[in-house]
PDB file of C-alpha atoms in Angstrom:
ATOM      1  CA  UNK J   1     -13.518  39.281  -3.244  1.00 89.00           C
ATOM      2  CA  UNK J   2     -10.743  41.576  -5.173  1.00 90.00           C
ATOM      3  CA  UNK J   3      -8.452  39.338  -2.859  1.00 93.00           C
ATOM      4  CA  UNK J   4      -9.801  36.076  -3.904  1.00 94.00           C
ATOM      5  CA  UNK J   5      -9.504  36.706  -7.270  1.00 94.00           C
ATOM      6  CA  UNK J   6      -5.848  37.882  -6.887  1.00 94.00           C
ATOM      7  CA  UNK J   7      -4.863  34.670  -5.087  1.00 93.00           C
ATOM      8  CA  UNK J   8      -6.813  32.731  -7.538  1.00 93.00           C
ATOM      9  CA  UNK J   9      -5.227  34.400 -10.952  1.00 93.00           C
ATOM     10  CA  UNK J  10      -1.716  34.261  -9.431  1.00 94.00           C
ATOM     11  CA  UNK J  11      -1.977  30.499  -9.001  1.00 95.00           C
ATOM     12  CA  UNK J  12      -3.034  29.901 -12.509  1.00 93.00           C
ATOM     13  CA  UNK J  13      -0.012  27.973 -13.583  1.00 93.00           C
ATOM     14  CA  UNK J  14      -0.278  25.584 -10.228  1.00 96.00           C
ATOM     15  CA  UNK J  15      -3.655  24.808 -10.778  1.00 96.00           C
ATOM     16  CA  UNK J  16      -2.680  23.766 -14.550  1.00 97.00           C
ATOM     17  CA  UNK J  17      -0.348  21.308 -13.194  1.00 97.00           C
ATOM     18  CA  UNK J  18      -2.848  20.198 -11.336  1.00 98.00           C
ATOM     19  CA  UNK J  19      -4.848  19.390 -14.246  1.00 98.00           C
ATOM     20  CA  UNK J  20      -1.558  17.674 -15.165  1.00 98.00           C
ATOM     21  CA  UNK J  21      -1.764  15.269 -12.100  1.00 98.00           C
ATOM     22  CA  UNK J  22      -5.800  14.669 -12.108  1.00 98.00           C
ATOM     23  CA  UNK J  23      -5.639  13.084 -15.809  1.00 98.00           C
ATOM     24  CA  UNK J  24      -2.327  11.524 -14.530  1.00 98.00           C
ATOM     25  CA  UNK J  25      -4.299   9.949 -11.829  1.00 98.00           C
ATOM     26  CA  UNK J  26      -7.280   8.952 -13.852  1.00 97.00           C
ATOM     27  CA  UNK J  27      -4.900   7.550 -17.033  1.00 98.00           C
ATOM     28  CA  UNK J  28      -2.515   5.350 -14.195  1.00 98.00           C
ATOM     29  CA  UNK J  29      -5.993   4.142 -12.518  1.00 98.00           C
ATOM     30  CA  UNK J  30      -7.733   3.246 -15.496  1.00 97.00           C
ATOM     31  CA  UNK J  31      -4.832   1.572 -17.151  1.00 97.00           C
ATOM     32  CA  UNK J  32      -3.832   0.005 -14.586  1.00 97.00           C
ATOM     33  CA  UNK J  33      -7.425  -1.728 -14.268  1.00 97.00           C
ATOM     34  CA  UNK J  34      -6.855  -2.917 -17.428  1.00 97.00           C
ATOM     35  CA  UNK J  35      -5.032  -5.644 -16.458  1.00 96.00           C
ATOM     36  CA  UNK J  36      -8.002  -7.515 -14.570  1.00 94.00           C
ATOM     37  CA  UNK J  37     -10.868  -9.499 -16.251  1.00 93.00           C
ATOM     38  CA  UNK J  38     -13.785  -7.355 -15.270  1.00 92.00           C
ATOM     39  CA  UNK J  39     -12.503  -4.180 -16.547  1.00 94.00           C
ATOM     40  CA  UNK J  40     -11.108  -5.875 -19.798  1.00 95.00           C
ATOM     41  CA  UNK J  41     -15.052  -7.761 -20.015  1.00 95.00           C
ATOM     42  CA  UNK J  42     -16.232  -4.448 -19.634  1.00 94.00           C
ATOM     43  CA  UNK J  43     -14.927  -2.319 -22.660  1.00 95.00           C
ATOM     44  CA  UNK J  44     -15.683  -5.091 -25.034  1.00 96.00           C
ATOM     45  CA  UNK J  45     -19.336  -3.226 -25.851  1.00 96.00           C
ATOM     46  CA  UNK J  46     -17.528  -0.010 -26.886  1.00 96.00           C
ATOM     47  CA  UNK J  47     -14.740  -1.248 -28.452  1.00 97.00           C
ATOM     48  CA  UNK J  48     -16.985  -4.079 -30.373  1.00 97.00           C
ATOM     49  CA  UNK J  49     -19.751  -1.410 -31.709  1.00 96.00           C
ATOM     50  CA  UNK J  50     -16.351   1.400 -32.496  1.00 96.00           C
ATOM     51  CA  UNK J  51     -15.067   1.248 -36.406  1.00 95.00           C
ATOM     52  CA  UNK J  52     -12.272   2.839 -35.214  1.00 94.00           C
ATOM     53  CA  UNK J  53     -11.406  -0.232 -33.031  1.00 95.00           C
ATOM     54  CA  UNK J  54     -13.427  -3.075 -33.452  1.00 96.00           C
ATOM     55  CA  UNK J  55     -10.716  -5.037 -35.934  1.00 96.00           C
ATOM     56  CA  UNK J  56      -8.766  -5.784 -32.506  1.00 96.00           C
ATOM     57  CA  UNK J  57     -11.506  -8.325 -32.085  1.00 97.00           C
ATOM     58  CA  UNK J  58     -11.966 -11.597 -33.231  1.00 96.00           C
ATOM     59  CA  UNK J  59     -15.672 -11.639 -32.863  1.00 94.00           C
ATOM     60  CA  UNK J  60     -16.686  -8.291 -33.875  1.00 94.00           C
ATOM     61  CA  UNK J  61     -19.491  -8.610 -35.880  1.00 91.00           C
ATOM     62  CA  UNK J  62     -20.711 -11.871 -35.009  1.00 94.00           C
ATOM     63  CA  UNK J  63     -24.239 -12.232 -35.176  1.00 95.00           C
ATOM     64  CA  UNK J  64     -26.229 -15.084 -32.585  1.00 93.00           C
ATOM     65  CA  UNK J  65     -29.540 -15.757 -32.095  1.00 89.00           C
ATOM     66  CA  UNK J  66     -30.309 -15.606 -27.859  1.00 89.00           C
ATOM     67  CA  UNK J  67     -32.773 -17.405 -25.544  1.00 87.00           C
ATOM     68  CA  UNK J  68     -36.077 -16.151 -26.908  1.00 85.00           C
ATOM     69  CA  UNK J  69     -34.944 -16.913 -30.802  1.00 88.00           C
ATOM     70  CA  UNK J  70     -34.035 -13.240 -31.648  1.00 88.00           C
ATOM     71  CA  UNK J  71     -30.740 -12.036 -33.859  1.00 93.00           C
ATOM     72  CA  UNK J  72     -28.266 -10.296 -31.310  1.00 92.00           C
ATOM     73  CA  UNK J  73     -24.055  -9.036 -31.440  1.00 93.00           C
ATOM     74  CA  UNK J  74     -22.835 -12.551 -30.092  1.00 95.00           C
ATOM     75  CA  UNK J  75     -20.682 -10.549 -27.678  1.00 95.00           C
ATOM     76  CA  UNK J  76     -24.312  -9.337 -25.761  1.00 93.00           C
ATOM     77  CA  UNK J  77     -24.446 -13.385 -24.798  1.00 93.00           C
ATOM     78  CA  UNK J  78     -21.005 -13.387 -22.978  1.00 93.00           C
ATOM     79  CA  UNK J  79     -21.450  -9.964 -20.122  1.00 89.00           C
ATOM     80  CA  UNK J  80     -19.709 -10.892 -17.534  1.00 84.00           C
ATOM     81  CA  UNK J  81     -21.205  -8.526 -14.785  1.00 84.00           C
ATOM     82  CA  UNK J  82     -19.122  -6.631 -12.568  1.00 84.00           C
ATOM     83  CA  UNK J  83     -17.605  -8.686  -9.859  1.00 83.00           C
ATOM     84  CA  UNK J  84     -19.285 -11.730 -10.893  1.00 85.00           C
ATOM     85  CA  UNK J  85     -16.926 -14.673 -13.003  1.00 87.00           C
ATOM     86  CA  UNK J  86     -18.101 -17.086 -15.508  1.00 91.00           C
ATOM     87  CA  UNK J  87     -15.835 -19.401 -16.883  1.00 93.00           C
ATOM     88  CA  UNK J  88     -17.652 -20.052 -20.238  1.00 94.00           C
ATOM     89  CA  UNK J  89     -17.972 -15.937 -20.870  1.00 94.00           C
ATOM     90  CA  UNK J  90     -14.209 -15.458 -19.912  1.00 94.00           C
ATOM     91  CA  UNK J  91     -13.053 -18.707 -22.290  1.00 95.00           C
ATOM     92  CA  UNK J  92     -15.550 -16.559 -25.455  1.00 96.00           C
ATOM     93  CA  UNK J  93     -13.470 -13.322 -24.316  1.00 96.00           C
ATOM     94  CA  UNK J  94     -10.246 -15.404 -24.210  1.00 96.00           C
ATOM     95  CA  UNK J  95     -10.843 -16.755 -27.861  1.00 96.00           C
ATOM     96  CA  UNK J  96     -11.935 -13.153 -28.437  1.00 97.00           C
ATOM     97  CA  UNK J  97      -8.652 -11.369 -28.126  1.00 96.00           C
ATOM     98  CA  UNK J  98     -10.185  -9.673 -25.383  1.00 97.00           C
ATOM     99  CA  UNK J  99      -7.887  -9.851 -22.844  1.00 97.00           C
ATOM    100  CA  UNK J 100      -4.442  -9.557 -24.917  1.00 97.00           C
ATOM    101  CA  UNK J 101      -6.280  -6.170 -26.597  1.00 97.00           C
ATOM    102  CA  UNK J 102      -7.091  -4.414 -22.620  1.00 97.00           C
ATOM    103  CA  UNK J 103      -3.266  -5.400 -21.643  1.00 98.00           C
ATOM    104  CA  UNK J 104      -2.340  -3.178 -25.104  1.00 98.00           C
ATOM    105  CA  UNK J 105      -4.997  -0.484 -24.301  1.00 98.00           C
ATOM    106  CA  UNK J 106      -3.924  -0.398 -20.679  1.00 98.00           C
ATOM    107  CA  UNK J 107      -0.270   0.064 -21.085  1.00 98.00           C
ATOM    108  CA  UNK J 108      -0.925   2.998 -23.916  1.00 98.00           C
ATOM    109  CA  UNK J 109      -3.618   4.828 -21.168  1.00 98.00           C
ATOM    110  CA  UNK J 110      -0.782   4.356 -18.705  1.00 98.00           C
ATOM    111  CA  UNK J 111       2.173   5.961 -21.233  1.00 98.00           C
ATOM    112  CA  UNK J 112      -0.087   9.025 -22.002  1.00 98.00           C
ATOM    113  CA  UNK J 113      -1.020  10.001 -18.281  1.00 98.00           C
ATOM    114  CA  UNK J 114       2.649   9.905 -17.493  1.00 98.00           C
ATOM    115  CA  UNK J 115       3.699  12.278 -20.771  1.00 98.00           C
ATOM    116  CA  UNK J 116       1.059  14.536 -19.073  1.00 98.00           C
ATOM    117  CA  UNK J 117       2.411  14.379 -15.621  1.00 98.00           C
ATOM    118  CA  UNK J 118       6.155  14.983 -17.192  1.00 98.00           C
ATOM    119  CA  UNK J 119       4.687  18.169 -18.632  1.00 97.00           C
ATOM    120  CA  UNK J 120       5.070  19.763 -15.108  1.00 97.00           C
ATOM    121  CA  UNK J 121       8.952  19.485 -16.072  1.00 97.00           C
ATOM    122  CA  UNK J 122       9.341  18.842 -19.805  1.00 97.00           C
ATOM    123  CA  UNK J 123       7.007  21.095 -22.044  1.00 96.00           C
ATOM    124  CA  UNK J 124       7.872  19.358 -25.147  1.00 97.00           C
ATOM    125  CA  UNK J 125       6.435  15.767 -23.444  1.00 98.00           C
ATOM    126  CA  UNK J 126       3.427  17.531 -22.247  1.00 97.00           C
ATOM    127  CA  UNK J 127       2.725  18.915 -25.890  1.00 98.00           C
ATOM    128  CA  UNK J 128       2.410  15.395 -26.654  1.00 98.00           C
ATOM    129  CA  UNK J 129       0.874  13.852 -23.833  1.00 98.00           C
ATOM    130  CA  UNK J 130      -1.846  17.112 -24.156  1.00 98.00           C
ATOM    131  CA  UNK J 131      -2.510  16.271 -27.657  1.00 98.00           C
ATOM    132  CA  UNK J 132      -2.835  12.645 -27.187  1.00 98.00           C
ATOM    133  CA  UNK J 133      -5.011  13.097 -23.862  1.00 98.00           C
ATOM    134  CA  UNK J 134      -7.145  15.244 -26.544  1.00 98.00           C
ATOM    135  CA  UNK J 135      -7.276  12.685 -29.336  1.00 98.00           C
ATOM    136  CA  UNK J 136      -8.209   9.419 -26.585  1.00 97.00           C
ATOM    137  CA  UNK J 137     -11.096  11.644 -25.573  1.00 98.00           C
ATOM    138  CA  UNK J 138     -12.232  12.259 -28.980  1.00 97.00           C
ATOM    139  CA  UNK J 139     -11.809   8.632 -29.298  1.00 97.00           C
ATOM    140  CA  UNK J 140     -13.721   7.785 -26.108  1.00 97.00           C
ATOM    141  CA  UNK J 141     -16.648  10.404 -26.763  1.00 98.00           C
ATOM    142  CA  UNK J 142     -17.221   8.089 -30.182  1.00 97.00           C
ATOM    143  CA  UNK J 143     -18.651   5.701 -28.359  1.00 97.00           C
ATOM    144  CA  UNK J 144     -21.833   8.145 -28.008  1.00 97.00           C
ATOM    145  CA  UNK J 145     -22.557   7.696 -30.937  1.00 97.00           C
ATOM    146  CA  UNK J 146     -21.510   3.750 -32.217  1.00 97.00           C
ATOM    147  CA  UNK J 147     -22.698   2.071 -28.669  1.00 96.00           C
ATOM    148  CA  UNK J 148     -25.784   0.670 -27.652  1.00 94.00           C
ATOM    149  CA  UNK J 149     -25.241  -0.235 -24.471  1.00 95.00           C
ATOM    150  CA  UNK J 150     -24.382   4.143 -23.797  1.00 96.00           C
ATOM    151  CA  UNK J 151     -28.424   5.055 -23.469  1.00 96.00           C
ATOM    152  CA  UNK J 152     -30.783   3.192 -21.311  1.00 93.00           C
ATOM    153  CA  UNK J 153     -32.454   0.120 -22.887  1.00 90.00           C
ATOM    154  CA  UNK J 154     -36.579  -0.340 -23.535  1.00 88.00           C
ATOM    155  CA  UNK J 155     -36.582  -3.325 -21.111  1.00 84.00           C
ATOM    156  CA  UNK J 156     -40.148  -3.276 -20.556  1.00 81.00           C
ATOM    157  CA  UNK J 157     -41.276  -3.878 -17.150  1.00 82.00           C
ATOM    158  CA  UNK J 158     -44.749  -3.488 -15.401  1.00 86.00           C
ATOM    159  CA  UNK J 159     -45.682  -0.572 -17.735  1.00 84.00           C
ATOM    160  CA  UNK J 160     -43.006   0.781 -20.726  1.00 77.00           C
ATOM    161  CA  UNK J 161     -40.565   2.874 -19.854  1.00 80.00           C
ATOM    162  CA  UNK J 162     -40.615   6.576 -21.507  1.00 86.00           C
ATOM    163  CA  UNK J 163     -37.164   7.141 -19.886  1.00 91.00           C
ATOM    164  CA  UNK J 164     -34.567   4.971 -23.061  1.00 91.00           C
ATOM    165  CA  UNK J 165     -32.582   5.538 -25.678  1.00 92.00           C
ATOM    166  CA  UNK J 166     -31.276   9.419 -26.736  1.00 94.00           C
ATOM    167  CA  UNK J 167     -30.586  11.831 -24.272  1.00 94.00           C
ATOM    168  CA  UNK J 168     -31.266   9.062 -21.491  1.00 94.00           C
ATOM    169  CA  UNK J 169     -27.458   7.979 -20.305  1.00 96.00           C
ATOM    170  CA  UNK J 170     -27.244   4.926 -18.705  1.00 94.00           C
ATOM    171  CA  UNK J 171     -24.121   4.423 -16.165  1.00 92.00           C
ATOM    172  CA  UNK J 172     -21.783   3.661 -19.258  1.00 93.00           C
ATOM    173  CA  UNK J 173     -23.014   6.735 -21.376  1.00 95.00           C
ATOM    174  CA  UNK J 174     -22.240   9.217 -18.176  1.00 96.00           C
ATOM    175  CA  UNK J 175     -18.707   7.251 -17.852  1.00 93.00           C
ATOM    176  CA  UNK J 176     -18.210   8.366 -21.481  1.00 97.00           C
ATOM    177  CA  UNK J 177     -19.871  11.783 -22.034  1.00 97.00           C
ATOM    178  CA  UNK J 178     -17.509  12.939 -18.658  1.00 95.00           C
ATOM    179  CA  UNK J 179     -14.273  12.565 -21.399  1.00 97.00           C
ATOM    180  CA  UNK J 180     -15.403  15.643 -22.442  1.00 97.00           C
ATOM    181  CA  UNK J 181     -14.171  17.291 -19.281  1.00 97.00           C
ATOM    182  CA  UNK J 182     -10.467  15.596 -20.126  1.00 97.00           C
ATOM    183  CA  UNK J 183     -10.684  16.052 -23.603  1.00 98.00           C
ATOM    184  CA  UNK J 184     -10.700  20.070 -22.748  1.00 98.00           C
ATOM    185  CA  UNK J 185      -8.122  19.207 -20.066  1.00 98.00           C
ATOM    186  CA  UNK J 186      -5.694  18.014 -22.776  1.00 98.00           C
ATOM    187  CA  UNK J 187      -6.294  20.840 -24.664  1.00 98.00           C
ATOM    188  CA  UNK J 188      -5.226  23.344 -21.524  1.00 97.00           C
ATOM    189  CA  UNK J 189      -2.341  21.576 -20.645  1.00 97.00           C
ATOM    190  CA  UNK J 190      -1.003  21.373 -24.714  1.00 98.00           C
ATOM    191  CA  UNK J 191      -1.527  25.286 -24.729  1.00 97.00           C
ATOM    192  CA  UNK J 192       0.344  25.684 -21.408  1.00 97.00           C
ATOM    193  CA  UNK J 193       3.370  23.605 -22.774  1.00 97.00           C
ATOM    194  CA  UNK J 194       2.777  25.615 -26.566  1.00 96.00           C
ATOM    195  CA  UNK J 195       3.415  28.561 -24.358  1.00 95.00           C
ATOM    196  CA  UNK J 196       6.278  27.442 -22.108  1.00 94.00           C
ATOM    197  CA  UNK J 197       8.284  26.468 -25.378  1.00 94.00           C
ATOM    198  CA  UNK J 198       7.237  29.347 -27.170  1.00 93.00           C
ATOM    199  CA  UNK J 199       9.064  31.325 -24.273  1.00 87.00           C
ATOM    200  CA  UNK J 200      12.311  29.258 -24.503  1.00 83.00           C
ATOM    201  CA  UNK J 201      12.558  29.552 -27.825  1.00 79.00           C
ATOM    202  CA  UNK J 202      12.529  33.447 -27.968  1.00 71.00           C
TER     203      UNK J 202
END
C-alpha cells in the first residue's frame, strides 16, 4: 500500500495534465457537435429558459398555445428528437437563430478546451483556459435551476408518477449536474498553472 501511494503522489503533476486532456477531449467533442442540426436543436431548451443567454434567440419568450388548447414556450412545439429530421421544426430553428448561435457556441467550447490542453506547455494559457473551463461550468450548472426540461416531467400515464420534478434528473439534468465534475477540473488545472508561474517568477 505505502508503495501505491508513493507511485500515486509522485505522479501528481501527470495526472493533472491529464485532467488537461479529458476536458480537452470533452470541449473538442462537444464543440465540434455543434456544428450538426441535432446537437444545435438540442441546446435550444437551456439556452431558451437561461437569462444569461436567451437574447441570442429570436424566439425566446414566445408564448403558443399546443394541440390540446394550452399556453406553452413556442420553442416546446418545434423538438426535433434525436436522430429524427423535420423540415418545418428545422425552418422555426432556422428563423430562430438557432443554428448561426451553436456554430458561435461551438467554436468558443472548441477555443477553451485547447487553452486547457496548451496548459501542459504554457501556464499562462492554462490560467485562462482553467478559469474559463470554471466560468462555462458555472454557466452550464445554471441551467439547474432556469430549465424545465432538466427534471422529469408529470406525464401522467396509467397511474401518476411520484418520480418528477426536483431532485428527479431526467437525461438532460444528469448531462448538466456532471459540469460540476469539470467545473472543479478547471479550478485544479488554474491552481496548477497559478503555481507553475508563481515558480518562474521567483
Amino acid at each position: 500500500m505505502k508503495s501505491l501511494a508513493l507511485f500515486l503522489a509522485s505522479q501528481q503533476s501527470n495526472f493533472i495534465n491529464l485532467i488537461r486532456i479529458s476536458i480537452f477531449i470533452v470541449m473538442a467533442w462537444i464543440g465540434g457537435l455543434k456544428v450538426y442540426q441535432y446537437e444545435a436543436d438540442g441546446i435550444v431548451p437551456f439556452v431558451t429558459n437561461s437569462p444569461l443567454m436567451n437574447f441570442f434567440y429570436n424566439n425566446s419568450g414566445n408564448v403558443t398555445l399546443n394541440e390540446k388548447g394550452e399556453k406553452v414556450a413556442e420553442y416546446t412545439l418545434h423538438k426535433n428528437p434525436e436522430g429524427k429530421v423535420v423540415q418545418k421544426n428545422i425552418d422555426w430553428h432556422k428563423e430562430n437563430g438557432t443554428y448561426l448561435f451553436s456554430y458561435g457556441l461551438g467554436t468558443v467550447i472548441c477555443v477553451i478546451g485547447l487553452l486547457v490542453l496548451l496548459g501542459i506547455w504554457f501556464p499562462k494559457i492554462g490560467l485562462i483556459g482553467g478559469l474559463l473551463t470554471f466560468g462555462m461550468s458555472l454557466v452550464t450548472l445554471s441551467f439547474l435551476i432556469t430549465t424545465p426540461e432538466v427534471y422529469v416531467p408529470n406525464l401522467g400515464g396509467d397511474f401518476p408518477t411520484p418520480q418528477f420534478g426536483f431532485p428527479y434528473l431526467s437525461g438532460a439534468g444528469r448531462l448538466v449536474l456532471k459540469d460540476i465534475i469539470m467545473l472543479a477540473g478547471g479550478l485544479i488545472i488554474a491552481s496548477d498553472s497559478s503555481r507553475k508561474l508563481i515558480k518562474n517568477y521567483s
